[in-house]
GROMACS .gro file of C-alpha atoms in nm:
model
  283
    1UNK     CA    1   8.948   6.421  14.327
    2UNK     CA    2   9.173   6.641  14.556
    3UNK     CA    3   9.477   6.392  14.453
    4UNK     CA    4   9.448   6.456  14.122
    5UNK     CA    5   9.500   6.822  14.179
    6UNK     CA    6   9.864   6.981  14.065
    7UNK     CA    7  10.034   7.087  14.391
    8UNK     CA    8  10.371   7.288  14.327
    9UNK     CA    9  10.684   7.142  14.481
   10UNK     CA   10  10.832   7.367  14.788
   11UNK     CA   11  11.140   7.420  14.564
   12UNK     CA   12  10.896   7.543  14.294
   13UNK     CA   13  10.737   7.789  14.586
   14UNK     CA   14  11.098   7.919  14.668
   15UNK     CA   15  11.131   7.976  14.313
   16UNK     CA   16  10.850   8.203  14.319
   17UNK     CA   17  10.917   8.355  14.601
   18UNK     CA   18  11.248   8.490  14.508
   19UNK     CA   19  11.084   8.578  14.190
   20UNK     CA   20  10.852   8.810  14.294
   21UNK     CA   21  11.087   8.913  14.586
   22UNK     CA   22  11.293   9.052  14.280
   23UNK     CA   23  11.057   9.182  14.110
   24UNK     CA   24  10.935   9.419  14.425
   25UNK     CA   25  11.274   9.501  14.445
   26UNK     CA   26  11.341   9.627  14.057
   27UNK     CA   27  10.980   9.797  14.056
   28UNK     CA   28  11.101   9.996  14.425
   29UNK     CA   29  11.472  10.092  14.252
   30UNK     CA   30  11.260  10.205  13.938
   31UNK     CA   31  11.035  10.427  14.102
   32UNK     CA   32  11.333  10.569  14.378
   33UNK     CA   33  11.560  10.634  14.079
   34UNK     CA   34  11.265  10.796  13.882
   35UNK     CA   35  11.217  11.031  14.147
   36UNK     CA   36  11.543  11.096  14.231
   37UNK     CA   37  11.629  11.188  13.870
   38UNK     CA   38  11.325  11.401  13.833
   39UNK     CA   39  11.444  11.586  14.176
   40UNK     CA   40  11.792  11.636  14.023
   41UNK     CA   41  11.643  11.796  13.660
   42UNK     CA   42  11.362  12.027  13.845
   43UNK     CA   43  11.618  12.171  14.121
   44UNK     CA   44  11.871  12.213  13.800
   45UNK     CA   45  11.630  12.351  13.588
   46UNK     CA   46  11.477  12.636  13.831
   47UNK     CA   47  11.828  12.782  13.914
   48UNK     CA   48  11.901  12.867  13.589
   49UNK     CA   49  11.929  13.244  13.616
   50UNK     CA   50  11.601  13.291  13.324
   51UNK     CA   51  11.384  13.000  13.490
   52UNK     CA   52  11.158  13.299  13.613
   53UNK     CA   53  11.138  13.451  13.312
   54UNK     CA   54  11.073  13.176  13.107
   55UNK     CA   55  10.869  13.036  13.307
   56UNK     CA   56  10.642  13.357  13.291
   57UNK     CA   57  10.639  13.341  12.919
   58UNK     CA   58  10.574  13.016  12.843
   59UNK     CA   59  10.397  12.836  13.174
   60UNK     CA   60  10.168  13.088  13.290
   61UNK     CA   61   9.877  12.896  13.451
   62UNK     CA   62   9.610  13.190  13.365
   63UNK     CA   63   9.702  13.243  13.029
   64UNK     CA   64   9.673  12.846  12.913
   65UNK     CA   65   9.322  12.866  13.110
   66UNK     CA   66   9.225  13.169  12.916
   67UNK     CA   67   9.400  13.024  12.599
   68UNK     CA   68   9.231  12.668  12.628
   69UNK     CA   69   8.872  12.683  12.476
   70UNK     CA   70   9.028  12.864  12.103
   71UNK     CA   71   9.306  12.623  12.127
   72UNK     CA   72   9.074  12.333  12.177
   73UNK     CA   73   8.839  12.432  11.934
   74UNK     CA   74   9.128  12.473  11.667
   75UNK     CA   75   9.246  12.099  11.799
   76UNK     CA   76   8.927  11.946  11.713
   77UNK     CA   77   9.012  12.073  11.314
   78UNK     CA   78   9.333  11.853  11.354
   79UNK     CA   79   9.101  11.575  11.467
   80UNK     CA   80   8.916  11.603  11.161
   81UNK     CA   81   9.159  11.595  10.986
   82UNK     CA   82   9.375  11.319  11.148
   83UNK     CA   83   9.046  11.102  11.118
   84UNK     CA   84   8.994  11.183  10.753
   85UNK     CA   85   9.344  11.145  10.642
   86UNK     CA   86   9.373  10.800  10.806
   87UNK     CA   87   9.102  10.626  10.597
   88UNK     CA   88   9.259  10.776  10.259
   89UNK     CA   89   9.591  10.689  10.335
   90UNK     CA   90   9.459  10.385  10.455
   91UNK     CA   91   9.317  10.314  10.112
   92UNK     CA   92   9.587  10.489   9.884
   93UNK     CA   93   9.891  10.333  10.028
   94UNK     CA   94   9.696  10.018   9.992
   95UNK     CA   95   9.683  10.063   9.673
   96UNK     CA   96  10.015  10.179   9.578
   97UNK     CA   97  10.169   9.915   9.751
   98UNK     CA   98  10.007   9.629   9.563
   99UNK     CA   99  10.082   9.776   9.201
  100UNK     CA  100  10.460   9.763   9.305
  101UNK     CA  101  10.429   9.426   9.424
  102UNK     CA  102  10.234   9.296   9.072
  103UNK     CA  103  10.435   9.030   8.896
  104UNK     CA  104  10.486   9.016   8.518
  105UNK     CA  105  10.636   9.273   8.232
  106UNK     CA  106  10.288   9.376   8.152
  107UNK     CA  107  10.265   9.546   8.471
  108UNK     CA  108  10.605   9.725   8.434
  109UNK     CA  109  10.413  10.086   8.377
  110UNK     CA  110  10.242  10.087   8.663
  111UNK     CA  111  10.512   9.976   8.863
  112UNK     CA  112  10.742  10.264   8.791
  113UNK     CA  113  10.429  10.466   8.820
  114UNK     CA  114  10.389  10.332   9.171
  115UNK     CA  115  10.777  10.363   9.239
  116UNK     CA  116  10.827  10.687   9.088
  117UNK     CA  117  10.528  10.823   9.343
  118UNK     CA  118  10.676  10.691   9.656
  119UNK     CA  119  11.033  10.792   9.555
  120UNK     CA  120  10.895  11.200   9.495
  121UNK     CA  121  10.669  11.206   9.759
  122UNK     CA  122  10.896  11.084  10.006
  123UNK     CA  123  11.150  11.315   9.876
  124UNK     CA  124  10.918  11.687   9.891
  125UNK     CA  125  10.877  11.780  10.219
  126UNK     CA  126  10.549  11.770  10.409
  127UNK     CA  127  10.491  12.172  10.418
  128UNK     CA  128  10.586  12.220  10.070
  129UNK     CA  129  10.337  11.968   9.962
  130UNK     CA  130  10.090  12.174  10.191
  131UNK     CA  131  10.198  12.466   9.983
  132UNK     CA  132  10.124  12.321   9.697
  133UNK     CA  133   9.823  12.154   9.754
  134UNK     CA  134   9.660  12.417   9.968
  135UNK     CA  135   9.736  12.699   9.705
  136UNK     CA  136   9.786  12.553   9.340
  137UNK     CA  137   9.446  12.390   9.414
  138UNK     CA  138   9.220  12.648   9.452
  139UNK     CA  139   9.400  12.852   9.215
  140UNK     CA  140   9.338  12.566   8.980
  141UNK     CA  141   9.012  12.514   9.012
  142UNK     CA  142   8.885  12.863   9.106
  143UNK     CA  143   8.734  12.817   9.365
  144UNK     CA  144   8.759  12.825   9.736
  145UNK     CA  145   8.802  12.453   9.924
  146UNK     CA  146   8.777  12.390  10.276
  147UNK     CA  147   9.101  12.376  10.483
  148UNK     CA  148   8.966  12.057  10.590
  149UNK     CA  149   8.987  11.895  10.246
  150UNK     CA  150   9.319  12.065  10.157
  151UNK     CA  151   9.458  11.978  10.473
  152UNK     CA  152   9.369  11.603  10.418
  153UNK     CA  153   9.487  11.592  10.054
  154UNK     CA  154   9.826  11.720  10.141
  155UNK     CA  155   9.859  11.456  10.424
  156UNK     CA  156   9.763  11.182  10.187
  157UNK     CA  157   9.941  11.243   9.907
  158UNK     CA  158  10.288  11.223  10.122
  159UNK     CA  159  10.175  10.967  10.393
  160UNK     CA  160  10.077  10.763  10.095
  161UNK     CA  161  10.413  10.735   9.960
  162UNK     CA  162  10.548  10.645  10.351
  163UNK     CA  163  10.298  10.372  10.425
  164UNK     CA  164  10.267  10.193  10.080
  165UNK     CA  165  10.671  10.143  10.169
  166UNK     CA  166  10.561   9.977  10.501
  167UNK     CA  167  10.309   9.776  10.321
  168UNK     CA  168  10.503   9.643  10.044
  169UNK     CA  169  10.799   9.567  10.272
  170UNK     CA  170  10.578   9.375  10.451
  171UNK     CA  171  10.408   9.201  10.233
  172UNK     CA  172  10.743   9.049  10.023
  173UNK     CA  173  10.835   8.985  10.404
  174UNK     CA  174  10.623   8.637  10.390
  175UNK     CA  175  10.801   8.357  10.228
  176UNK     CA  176  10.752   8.295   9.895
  177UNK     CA  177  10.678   7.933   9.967
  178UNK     CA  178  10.364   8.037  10.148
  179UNK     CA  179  10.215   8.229   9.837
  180UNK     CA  180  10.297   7.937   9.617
  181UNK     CA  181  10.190   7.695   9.894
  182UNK     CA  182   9.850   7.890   9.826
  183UNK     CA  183   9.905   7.890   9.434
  184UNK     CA  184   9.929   7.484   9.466
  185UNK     CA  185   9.618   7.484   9.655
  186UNK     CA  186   9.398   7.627   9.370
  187UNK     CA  187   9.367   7.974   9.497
  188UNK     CA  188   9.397   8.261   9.243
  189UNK     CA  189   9.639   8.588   9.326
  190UNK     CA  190   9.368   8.776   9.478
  191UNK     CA  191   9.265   8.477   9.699
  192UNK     CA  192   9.620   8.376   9.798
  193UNK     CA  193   9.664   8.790   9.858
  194UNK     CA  194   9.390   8.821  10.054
  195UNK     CA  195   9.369   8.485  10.280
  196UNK     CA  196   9.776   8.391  10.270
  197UNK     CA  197   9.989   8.706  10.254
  198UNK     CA  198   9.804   8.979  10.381
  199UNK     CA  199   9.699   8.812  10.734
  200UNK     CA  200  10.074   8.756  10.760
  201UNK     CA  201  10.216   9.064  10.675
  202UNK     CA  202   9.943   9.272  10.873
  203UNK     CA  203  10.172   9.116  11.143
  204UNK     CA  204  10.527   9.220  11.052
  205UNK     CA  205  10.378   9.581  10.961
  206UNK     CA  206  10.193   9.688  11.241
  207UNK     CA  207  10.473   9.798  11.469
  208UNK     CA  208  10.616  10.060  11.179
  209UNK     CA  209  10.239  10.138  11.085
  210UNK     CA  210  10.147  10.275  11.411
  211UNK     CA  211  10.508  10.496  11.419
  212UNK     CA  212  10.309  10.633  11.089
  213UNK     CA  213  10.040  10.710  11.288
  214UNK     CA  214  10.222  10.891  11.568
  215UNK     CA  215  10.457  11.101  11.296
  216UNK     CA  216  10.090  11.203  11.140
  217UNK     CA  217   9.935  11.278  11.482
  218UNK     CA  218  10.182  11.529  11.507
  219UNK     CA  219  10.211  11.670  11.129
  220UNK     CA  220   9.868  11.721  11.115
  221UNK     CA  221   9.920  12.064  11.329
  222UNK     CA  222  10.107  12.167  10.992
  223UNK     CA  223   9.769  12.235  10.818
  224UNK     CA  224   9.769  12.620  10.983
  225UNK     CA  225  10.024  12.667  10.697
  226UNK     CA  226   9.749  12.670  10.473
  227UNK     CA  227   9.490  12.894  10.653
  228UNK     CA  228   9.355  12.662  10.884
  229UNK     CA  229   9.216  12.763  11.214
  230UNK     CA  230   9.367  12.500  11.413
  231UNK     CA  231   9.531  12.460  11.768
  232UNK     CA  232   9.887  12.589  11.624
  233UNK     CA  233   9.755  12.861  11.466
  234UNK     CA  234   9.507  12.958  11.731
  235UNK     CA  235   9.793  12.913  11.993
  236UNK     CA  236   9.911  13.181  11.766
  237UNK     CA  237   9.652  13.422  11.813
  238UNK     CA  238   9.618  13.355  12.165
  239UNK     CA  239   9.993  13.417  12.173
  240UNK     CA  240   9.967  13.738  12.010
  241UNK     CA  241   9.668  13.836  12.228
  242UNK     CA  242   9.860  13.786  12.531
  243UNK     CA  243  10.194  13.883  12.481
  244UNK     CA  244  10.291  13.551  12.593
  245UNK     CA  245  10.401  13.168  12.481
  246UNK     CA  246  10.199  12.967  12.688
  247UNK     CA  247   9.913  12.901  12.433
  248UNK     CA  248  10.146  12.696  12.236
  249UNK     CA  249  10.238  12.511  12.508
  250UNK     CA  250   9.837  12.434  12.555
  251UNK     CA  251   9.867  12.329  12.170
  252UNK     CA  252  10.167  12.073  12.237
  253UNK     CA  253   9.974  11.886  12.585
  254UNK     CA  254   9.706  11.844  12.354
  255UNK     CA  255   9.899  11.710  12.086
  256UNK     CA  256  10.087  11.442  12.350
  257UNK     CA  257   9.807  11.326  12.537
  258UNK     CA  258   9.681  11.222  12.179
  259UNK     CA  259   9.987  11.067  12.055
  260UNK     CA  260  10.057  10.859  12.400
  261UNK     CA  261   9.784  10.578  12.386
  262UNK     CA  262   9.909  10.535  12.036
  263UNK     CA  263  10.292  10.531  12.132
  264UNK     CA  264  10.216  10.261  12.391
  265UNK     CA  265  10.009  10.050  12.217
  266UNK     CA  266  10.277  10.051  11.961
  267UNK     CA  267  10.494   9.952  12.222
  268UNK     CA  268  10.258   9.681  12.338
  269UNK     CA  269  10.232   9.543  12.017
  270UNK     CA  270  10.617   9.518  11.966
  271UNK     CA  271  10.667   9.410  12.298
  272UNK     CA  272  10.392   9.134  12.220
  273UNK     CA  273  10.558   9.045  11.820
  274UNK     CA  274  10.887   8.978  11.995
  275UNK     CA  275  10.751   8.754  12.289
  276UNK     CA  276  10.554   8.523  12.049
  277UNK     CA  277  10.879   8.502  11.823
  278UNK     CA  278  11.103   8.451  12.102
  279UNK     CA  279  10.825   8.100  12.192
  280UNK     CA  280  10.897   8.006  11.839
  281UNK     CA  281  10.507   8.066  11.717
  282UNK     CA  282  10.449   8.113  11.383
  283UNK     CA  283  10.414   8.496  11.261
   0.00000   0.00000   0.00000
């Protein structure tokens, strides 16, 4: 039994000896030059002549203490939000991308329904559609709605526009010879959507769909334009308590330690897309 065990030639054993000789080596000049560099901005950045000053008004380590609790508590409002806004713009890009991707004059209306949303959505800029949503709303209605809700709307209605882009690109990505591979085999457009395209293109769009995801981790601290109690606009109050800056600096290390998981498994997934393409798999 032992014979028929692989054994590695000693030329194969060199080889991997030099291989992880050099990779010890790149992962040692990584980590020198890292901290070298770092060295070299720090020692730059504290002789300025207004590091002192700065640094009093925007990293002061009692006022982000004191500051931390509101700011949190405002955060957790962006969470809600973040978490709402993803499942309806989940759903309503969805949606807007497959009526621009529907074949056949009869479906020419909603097409440049679909096209004409995406093209002024993408256009308006985020706070003005916060603007409009948060205050022509209410005022429409008559009524007073939850920041929450407003907040959410506003995000949808212009994420909607970016996504369904991503989702459509994606989708007339895949070869048409695989959706009329899937016509030939009996399967309807729904059926040949669901099991043939999508399942491909959910490959091809992830990588842009989590870059969504980060830009809307971050835009959802715009909802304090609207009212909202959230981390920006309780790092406000904080700020205005204290007579200093450092609450909004509490506000943006929140922010980043919830975009960074994201932002590397974005990178992950790239990383991984590119490896299995380089191999020659199928995608």
């Amino acid at each position: 039994m032992s014979a028929d065990i692989h054994q590695p030639s000693a030329l194969e054993l060199e080889r991997r000896a030099y291989r992880a000789r050099q990779s010890t080596r790149s992962v040692l000049i990584a980590v020198i030059s890292t901290v070298v560099f770092a060295v070299a901005v720090w020692l730059t950045v504290v002789n300025t002549p207004g590091w002192e000053s700065v640094q009093r008004s925007f990293f002061n380590p009692e006022t982000a203490i004191a500051s931390l609790p509101r700011v949190w508590e405002g955060f957790l409002l962006n969470l809600q939000v973040l978490g709402l806004s993803v499942i309806t713009v989940a759903i309503g890009a969805t949606v807007i991308a497959l009526l621009r991707t529907l074949r056949g004059a009869v479906f020419f209306p909603l097409r440049a329904l679909a096209a004409g949303y995406t093209d002024v959505f993408r256009g308006i800029p985020l706070i003005i559609v916060l603007y409009l949503v948060g205050f022509g709303i209410p005022g429409l209605v008559n009524e007073r709605i939850p920041p929450v809700i407003l907040g959410t709307a506003a995000i949808t209605i212009t994420y909607s526009a970016y996504v369904s882009e991503v989702i459509r690109a994606g989708i007339e990505a895949v070869h048409p010879s695989q959706r009329l591979a899937a016509r030939a085999m009996g399967l309807g457009y729904a059926q040949s959507l669901r099991l043939v395209v999508m399942p491909q293109a959910l490959r091809k769009m992830t990588p842009p769909l989590m870059n969504d995801f980060v830009a809307m981790q971050k835009d959802v601290g715009l909802v304090s334009v609207i009212g909202a109690v959230d981390a920006v606009r309780a790092a406000q109050i904080e700020t205005s308590l204290a007579y200093n800056f450092t609450p909004y600096i509490v506000a943006a290390v929140l922010f980043v330690l919830l975009a960074i998981p994201t932002i590397r498994l974005a990178d992950w997934w790239t990383a991984r897309l590119q490896r299995r393409e380089q191999m020659g798999s199928i995608l």
